[in-house]
Coordinates of C-alpha atoms in Angstrom, one line a residue:
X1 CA -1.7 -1.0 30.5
X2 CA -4.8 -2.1 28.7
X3 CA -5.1 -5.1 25.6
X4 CA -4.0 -4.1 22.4
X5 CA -6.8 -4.2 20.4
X6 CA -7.4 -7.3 18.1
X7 CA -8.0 -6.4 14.6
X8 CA -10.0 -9.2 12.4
X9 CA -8.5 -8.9 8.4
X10 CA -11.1 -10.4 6.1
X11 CA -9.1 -11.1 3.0
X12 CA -8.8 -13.5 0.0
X13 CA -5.9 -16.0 -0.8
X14 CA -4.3 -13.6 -3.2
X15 CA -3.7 -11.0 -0.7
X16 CA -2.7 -12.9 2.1
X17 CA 0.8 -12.7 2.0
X18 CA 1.1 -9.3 1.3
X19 CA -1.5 -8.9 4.3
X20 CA 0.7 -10.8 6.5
X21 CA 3.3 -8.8 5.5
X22 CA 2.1 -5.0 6.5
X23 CA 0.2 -6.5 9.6
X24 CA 3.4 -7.8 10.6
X25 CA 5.0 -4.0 11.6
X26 CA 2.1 -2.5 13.2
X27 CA 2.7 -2.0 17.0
X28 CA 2.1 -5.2 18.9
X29 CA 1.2 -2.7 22.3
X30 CA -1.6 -1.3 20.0
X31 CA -2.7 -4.0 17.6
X32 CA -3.3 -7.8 17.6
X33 CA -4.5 -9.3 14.9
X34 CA -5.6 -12.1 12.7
X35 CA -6.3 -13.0 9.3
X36 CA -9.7 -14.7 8.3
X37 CA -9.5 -16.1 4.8
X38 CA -12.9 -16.0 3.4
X39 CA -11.9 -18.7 0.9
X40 CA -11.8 -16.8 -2.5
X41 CA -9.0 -15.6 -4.5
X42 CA -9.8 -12.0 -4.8
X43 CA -10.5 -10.4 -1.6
X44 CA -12.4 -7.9 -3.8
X45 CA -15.2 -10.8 -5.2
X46 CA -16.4 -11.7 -1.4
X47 CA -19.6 -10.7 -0.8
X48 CA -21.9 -10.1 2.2
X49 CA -23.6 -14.0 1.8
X50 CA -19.5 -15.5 1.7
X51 CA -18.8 -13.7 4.5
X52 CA -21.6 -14.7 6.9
X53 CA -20.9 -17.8 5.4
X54 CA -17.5 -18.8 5.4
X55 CA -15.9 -16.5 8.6
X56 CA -15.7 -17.3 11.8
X57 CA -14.3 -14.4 14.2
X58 CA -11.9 -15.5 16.8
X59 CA -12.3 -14.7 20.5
X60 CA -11.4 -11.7 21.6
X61 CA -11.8 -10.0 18.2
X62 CA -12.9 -6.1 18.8
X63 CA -12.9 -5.1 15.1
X64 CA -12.9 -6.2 11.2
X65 CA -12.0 -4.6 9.0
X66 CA -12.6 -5.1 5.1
X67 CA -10.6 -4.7 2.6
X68 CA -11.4 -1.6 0.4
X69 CA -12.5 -2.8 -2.8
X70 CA -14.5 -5.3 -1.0
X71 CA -18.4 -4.8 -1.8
X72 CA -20.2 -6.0 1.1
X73 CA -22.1 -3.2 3.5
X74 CA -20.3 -3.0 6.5
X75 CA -23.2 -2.1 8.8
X76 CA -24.8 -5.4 7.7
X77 CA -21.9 -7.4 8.6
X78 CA -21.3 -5.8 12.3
X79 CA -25.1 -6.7 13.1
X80 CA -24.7 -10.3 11.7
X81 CA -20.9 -10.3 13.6
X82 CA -22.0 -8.0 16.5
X83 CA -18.4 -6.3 16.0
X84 CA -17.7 -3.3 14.4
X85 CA -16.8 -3.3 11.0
X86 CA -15.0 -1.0 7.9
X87 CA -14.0 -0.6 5.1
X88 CA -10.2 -0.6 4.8
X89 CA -8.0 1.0 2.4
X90 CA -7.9 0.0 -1.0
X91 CA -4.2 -0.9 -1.3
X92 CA -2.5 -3.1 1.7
X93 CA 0.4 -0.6 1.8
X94 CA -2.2 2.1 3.1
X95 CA -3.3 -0.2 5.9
X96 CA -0.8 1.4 8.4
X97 CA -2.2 5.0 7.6
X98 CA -5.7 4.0 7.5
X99 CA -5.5 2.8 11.5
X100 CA -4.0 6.5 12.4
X101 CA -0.2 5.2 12.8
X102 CA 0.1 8.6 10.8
X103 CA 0.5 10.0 14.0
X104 CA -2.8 12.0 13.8
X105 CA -6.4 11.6 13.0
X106 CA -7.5 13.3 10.0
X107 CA -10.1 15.0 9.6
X108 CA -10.5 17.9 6.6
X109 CA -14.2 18.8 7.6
X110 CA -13.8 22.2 8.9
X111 CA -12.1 25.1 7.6
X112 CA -11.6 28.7 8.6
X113 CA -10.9 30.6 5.2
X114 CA -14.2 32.0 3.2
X115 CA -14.2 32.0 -0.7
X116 CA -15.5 34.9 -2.3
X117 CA -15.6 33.6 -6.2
X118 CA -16.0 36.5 -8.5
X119 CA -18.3 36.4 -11.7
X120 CA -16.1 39.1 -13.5
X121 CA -18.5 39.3 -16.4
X122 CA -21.7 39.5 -14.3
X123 CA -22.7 43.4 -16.3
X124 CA -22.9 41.1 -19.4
X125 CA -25.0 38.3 -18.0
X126 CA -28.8 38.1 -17.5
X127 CA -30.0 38.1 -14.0
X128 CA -31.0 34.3 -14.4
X129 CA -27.8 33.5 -15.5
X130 CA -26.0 35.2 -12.8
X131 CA -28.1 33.4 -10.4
X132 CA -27.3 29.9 -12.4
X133 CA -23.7 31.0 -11.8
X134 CA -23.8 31.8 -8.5
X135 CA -25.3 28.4 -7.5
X136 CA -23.0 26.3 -9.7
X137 CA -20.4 28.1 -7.7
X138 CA -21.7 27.9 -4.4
X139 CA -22.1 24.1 -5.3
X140 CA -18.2 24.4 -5.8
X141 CA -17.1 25.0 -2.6
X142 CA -17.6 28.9 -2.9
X143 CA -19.1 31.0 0.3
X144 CA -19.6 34.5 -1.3
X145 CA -20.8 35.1 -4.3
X146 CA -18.9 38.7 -6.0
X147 CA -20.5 40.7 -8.6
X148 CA -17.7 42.4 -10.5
X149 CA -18.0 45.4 -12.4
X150 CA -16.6 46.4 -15.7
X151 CA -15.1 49.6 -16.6
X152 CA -17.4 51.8 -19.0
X153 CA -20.1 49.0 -18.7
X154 CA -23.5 49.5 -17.8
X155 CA -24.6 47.2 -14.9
X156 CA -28.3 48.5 -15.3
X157 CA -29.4 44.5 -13.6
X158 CA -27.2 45.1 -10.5
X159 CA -30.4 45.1 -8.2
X160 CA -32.0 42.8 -9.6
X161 CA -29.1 40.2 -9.5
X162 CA -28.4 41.3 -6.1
X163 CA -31.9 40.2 -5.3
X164 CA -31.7 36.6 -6.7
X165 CA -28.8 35.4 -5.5
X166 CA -29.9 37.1 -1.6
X167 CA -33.1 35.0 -2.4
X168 CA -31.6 32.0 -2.7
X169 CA -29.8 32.5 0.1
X170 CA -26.3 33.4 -1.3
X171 CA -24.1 35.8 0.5
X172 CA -23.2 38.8 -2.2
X173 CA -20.6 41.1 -2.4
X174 CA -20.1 43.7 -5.1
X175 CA -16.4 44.8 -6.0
X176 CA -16.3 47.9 -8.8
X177 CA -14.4 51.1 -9.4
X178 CA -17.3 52.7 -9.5
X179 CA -19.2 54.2 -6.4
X180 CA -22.5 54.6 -8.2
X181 CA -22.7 50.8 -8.4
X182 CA -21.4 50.3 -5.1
X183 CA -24.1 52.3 -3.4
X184 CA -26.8 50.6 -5.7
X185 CA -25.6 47.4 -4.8
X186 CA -25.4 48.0 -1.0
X187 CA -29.1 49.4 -0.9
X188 CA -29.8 46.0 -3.0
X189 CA -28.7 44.1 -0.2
X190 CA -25.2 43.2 -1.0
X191 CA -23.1 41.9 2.2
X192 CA -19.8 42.9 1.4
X193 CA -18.2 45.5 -0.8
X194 CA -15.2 45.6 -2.5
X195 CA -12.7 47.8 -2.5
X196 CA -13.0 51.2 -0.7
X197 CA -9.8 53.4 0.1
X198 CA -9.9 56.0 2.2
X199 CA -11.2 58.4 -0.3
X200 CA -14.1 56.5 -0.8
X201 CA -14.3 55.1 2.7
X202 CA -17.7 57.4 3.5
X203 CA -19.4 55.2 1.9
X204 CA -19.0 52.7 4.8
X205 CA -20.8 54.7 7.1
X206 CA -24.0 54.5 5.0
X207 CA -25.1 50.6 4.4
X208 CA -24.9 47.9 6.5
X209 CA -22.2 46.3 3.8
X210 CA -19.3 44.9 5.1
X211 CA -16.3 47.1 3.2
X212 CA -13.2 45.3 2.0
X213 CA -10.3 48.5 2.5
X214 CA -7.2 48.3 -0.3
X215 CA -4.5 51.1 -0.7
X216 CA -5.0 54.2 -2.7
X217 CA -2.1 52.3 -4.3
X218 CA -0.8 48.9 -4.0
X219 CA 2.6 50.4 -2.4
X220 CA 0.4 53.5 -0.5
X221 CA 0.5 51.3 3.2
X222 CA 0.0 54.2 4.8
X223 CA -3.2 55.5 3.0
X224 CA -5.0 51.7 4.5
X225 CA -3.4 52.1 7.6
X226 CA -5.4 55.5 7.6
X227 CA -8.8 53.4 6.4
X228 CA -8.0 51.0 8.8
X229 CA -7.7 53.3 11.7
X230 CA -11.0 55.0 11.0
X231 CA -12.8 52.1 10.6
X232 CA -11.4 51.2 14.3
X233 CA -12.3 54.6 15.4
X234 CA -16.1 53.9 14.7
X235 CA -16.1 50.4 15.8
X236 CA -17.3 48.9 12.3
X237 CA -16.6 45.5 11.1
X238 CA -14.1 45.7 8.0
X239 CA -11.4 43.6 5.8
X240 CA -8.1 45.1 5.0
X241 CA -6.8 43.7 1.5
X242 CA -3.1 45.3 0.5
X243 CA -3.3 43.8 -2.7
X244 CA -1.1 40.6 -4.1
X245 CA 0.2 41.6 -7.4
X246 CA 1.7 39.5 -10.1
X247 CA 5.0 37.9 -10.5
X248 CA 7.4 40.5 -12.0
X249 CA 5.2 43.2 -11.1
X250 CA 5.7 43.1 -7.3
X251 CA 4.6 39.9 -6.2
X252 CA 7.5 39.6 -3.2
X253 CA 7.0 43.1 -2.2
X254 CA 3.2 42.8 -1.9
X255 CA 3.8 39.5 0.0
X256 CA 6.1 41.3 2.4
X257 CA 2.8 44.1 2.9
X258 CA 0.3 41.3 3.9
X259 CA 3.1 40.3 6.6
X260 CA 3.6 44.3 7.6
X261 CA 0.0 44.6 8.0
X262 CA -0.8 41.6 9.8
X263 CA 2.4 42.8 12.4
X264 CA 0.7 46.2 12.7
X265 CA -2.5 45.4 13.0
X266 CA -2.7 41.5 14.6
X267 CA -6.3 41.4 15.0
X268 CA -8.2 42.4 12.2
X269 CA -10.1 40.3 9.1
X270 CA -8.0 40.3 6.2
X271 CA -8.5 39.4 2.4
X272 CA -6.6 37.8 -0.5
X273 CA -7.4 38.2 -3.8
X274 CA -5.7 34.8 -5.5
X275 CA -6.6 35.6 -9.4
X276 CA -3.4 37.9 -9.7
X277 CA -0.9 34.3 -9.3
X278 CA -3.8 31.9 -10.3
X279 CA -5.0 33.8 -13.3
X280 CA -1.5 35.5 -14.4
X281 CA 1.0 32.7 -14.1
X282 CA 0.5 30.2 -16.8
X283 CA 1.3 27.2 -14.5
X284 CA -0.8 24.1 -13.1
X285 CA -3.0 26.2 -10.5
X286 CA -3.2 23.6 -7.6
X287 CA 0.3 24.1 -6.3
X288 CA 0.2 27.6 -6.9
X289 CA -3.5 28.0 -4.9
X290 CA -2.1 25.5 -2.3
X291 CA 1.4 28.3 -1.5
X292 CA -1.5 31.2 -1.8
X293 CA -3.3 29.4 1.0
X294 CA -1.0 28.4 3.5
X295 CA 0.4 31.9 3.2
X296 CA -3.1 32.7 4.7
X297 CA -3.0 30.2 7.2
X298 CA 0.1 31.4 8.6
X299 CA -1.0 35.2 8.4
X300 CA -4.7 34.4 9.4
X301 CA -6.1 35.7 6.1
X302 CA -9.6 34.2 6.4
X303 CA -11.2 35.6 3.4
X304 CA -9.8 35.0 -0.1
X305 CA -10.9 36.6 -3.6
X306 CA -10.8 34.2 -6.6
X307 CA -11.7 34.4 -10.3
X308 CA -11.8 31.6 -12.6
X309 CA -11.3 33.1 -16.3
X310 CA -8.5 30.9 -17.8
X311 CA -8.8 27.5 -18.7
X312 CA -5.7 26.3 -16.4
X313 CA -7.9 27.6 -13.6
X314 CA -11.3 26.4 -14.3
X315 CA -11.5 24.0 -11.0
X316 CA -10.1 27.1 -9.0
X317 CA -13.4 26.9 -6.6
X318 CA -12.6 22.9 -5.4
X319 CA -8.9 23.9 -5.1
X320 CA -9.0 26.3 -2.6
X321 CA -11.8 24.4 -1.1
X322 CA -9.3 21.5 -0.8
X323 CA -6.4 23.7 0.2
X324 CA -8.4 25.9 3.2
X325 CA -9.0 22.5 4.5
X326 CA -5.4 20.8 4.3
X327 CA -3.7 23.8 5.8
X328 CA -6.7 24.5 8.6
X329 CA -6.0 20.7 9.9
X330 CA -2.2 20.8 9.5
X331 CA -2.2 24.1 11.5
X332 CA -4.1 22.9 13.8
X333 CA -2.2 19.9 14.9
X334 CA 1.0 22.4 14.3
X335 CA 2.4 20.4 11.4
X336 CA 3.3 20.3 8.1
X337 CA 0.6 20.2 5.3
X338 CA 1.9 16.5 4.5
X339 CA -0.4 13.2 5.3
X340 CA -3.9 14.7 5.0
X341 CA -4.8 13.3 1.6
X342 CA -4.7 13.1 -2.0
X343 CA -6.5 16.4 -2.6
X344 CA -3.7 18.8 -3.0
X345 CA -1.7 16.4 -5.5
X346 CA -2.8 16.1 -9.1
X347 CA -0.1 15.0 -11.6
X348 CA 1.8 12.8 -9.1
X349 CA 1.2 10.5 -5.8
X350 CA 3.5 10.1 -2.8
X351 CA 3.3 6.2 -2.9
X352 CA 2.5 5.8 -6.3
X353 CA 3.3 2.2 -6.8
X354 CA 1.5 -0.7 -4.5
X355 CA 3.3 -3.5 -5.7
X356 CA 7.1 -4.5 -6.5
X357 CA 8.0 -6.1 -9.7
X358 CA 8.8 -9.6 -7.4
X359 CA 5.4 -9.1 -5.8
X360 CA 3.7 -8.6 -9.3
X361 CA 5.3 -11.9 -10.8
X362 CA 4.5 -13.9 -7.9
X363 CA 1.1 -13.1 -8.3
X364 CA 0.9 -13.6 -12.1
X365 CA 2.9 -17.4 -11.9
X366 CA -0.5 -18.6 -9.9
X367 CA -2.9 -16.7 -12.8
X368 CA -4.7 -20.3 -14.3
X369 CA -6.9 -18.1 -16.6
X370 CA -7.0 -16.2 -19.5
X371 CA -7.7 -12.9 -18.4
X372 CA -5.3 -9.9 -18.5
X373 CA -4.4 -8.4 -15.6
X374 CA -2.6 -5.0 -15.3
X375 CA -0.2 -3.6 -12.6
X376 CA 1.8 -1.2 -12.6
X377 CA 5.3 -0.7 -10.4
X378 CA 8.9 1.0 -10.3
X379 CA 10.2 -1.0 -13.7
X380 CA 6.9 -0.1 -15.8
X381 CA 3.4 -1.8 -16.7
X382 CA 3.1 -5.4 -16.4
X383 CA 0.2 -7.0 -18.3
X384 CA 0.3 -11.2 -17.6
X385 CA -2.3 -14.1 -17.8
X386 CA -1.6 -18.0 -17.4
X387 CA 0.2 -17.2 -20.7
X388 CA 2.5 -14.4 -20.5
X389 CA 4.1 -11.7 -18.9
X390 CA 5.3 -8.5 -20.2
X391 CA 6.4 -5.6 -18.7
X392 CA 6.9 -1.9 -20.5
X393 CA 6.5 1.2 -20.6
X394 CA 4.7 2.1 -23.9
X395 CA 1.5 0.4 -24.3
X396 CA 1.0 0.5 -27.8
X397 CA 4.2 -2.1 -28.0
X398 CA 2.2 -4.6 -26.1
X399 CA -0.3 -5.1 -28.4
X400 CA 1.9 -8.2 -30.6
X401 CA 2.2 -9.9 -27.3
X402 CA -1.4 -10.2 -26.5
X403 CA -3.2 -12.7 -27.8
X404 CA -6.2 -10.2 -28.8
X405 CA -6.1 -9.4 -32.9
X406 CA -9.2 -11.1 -33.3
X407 CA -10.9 -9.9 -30.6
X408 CA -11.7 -6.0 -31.1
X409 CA -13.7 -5.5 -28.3
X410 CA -10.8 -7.0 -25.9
X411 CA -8.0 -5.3 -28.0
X412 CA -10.0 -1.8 -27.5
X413 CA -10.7 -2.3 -23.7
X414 CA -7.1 -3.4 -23.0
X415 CA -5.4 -0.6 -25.4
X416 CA -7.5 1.7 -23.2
X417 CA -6.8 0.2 -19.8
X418 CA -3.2 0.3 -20.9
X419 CA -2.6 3.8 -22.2
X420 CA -4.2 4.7 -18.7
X421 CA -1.5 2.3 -16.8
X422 CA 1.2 4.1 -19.3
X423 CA -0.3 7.7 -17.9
X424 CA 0.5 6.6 -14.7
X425 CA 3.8 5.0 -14.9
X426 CA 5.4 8.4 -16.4
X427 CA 3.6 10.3 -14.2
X428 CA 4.3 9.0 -10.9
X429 CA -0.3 8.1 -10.2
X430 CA -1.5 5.2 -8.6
X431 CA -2.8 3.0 -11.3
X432 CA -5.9 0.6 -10.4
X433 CA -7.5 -2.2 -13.5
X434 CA -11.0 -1.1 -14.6
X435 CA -10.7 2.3 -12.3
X436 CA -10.4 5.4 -13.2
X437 CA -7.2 7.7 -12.5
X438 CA -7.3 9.8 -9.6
X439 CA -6.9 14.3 -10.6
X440 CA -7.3 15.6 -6.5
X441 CA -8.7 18.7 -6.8
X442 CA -8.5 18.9 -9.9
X443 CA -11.1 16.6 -11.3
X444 CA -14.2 15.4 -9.8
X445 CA -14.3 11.8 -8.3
X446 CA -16.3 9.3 -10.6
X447 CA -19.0 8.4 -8.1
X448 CA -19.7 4.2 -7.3
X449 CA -21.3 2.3 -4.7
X450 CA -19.3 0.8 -2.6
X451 CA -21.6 -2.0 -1.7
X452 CA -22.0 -3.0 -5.1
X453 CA -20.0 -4.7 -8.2
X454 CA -19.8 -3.1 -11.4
X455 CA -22.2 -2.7 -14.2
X456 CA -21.4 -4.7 -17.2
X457 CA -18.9 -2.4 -19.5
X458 CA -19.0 -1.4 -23.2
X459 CA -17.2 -3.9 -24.4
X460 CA -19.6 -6.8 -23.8
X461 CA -20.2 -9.1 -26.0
X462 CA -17.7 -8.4 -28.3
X463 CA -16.0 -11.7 -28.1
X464 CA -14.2 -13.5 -25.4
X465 CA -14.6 -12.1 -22.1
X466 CA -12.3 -8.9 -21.0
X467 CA -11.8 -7.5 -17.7
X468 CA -14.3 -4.9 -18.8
X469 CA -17.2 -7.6 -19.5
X470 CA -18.8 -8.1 -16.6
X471 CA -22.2 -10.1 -18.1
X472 CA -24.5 -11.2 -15.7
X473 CA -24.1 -14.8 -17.7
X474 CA -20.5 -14.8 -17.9
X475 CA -19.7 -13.9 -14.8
X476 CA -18.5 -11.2 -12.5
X477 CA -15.9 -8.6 -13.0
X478 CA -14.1 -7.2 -10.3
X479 CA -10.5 -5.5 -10.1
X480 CA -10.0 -6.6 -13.9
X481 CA -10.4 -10.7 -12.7
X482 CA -13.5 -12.5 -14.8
X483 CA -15.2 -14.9 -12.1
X484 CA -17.7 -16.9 -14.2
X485 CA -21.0 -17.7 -12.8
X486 CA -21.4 -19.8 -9.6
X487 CA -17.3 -19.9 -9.2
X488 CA -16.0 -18.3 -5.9

């Protein structure tokens, strides 16, 4: 049996014990490991220079690993170390996870599932905004880009937008009622078109278009059965799409069609069109997208149609993005879509609180400074300095407690960092100081550098420093902790 490997922890004397703690249950037949205390109180303050500095690895060390909020570049360290190094998680609790005790390795690079997004309104748009569209959408996550016609609208731009988006190198498809437009958009250069039945299923014959079959009606199986076997009679490439239909008006039958027609036919491309849950079911549209998708995944539906129209589904693009990729992993290593990420879960977290109320007090009974720090665990938000310690659950009820009434700047930063903690607390998020919630899907990710601290906030020099000011002349701010000048 070969060494465990010997895992270096680079950490501060705040964190140690909870370090200690989490290192002490990982698998001693897989993991050694030590603890090098680069001799600063916040593990997140240490810097590249410290480091180098002030750690020593021990023998037989194969890898360090950083702790997340740490902002020193790894790749600089493992030259200077001759070790590899990373970047851990930011929370101890996730250290387990992050070193693939999961029981997997994750990885949600690849998918299987292609996104046509819709522009429903395209016959009312200029060409150069359809193209603007398309890109912004193609920028979302989105593969094809469909041109959807209007009933009794004009599309007299259909070529022409055809056109753009082929020349910037967008895949089109065109989906319409009517088969004027469809055979103006094939000869455009569309690549898909959507829908035929078998009535209008000549029109296959004569483009190079990919057709996407549906059901002379949404019940009519037989009728795309009959497209379907003509289309395997001439050998062409197709999609079959029975059609998902609203809750109330047939959702659980049309379900049980996709599931008919995948048994009857197992080996043929098959389309979704999402918008009829997404769009028609006035509900938070990442759980409902997330069901639509793994419904896919176990039938092998590997095209989907969505439309974003309603506010509720504005980020439907990223959503199914994030969901093709959850449920391609999970089915390829034959488990459940649990473990592979934060992406799919907007309003709550699975491990939502970091810290126990013991573990929070213990850590503010060795604050010596003024500044406020916030955490947030199981009993509510705890705000404490050398001072105090409060713990609630509405955070306009702290304010009499700080000692902040003549300091607006401080009272503003803290009544914001609060509320956010508040947020949080109700809603079952992870809550860091100074960062900002985290949406999945659902929100984009506020971009940082990692290998750098942060800028100095809006609330600088509004009177005694916050744990927003971090002024170059005051000091540093990291994690919510003020570190004047020259201190480590």
């Amino acid at each position: 049996m070969s060494a465990p490997e010997h895992l270096v922890f680079i950490t501060g004397k705040m964190a140690r014990a909870r370090l200690e703690k989490v290192a002490a249950t990982l698998p001693a037949d897989r993991f050694a490991w030590s603890i090098a205390d680069a001799g600063v109180k916040v593990a997140a303050l240490m810097t590249e220079e410290i480091i180098r500095r002030r750690v020593t690895m021990p023998e037989g060390a194969t890898r360090i690993v950083l702790p997340g909020r740490c902002r020193a570049d790894p790749e600089a360290l493992s030259r200077h170390f001759g070790l590899p190094v990373e970047r851990g998680p930011d929370e101890v609790v996730d250290l387990p996870a992050h070193l693939g005790l999961a029981g997997r390795t994750i990885d949600l690079s690849k998918h299987d599932l292609r996104i046509f997004s819709e522009i429903v309104d395209s016959s009312k748009m200029t060409p150069e905004q359809i193209l603007a569209k398309g890109l912004d959408l193609a920028r979302r996550g989105a593969d094809v880009i469909d041109l959807g016609g209007l009933p009794d609208t004009d599309f007299p731009h259909l070529e022409e937008s055809v056109r753009l988006l082929k020349g910037a190198g967008l895949k089109v498809s065109v989906d319409s009622f009517s088969l004027d437009e469809l055979i103006r958009g094939a000869r455009a250069g569309a690549d898909f078109l959507l829908s035929l039945n078998e009535e209008t299923l000549d029109l296959a014959f004569e483009t190079d278009a990919v057709p996407v079959l549906v059901p002379m009606r949404p019940d009519d199986l037989p009728s795309l059965d009959r497209a379907i076997e003509r289309m395997e009679k001439a050998g062409r490439p197709y999609m079959a799409d029975p059609i998902l239909e609203p809750i109330h008006f047939g959702f659980v039958e049309s379900i049980t069609r996709y599931h008919e027609i995948r048994r009857r036919w197992p080996g043929i491309e098959m389309m979704m069109g999402t918008g009829n849950l997404t769009e028609l079911t006035e509900a938070d549209s990442l759980g409902v997208t997330a069901l639509l998708v793994g419904m896919c995944s176990e039938l092998s539906v590997r095209n989907v149609l969505i439309v974003q129209v309603s506010n509720h589904t504005r980020r439907t693009v990223e959503e199914h993005d994030a969901a093709r990729r959850v449920m391609f992993a999970a089915k390829g290593d034959a488990a459940l879509p649990k473990g592979y990420g934060r992406e799919l879960l907007a309003l709550h977290d699975k491990r939502p609180f970091v810290q126990t109320s013991d573990e929070i007090a213990a850590q503010a009974a060795e604050v010596r400074d003024p500044n406020y720090r916030i955490a947030v665990a199981e009993d509510g938000v705890h705000v404490y300095n050398r001072s105090v310690h409060e713990v609630g659950t509405d955070a306009m009820a702290f304010f009499p407690h700080l000692d902040v009434a003549t300091d607006g700047g401080h009272a503003f930063y803290l009544g914001g960092e609060l509320t956010k903690a508040e947020t949080a607390w109700r809603l079952g998020k992870r809550y860091v100081q100074d960062e900002p919630l985290r949406w999945g899907a659902a929100a984009d990710p506020v971009a940082e550098d990692t290998t750098a601290f942060k800028a100095a906030g809006p609330t600088r020099g509004t009177g005694s420093p916050s744990a927003a000011e971090p002024a170059a002349e005051a000091g540093r701010i990291v994690c919510g902790k003020l570190v004047p000048a020259g201190e480590r």
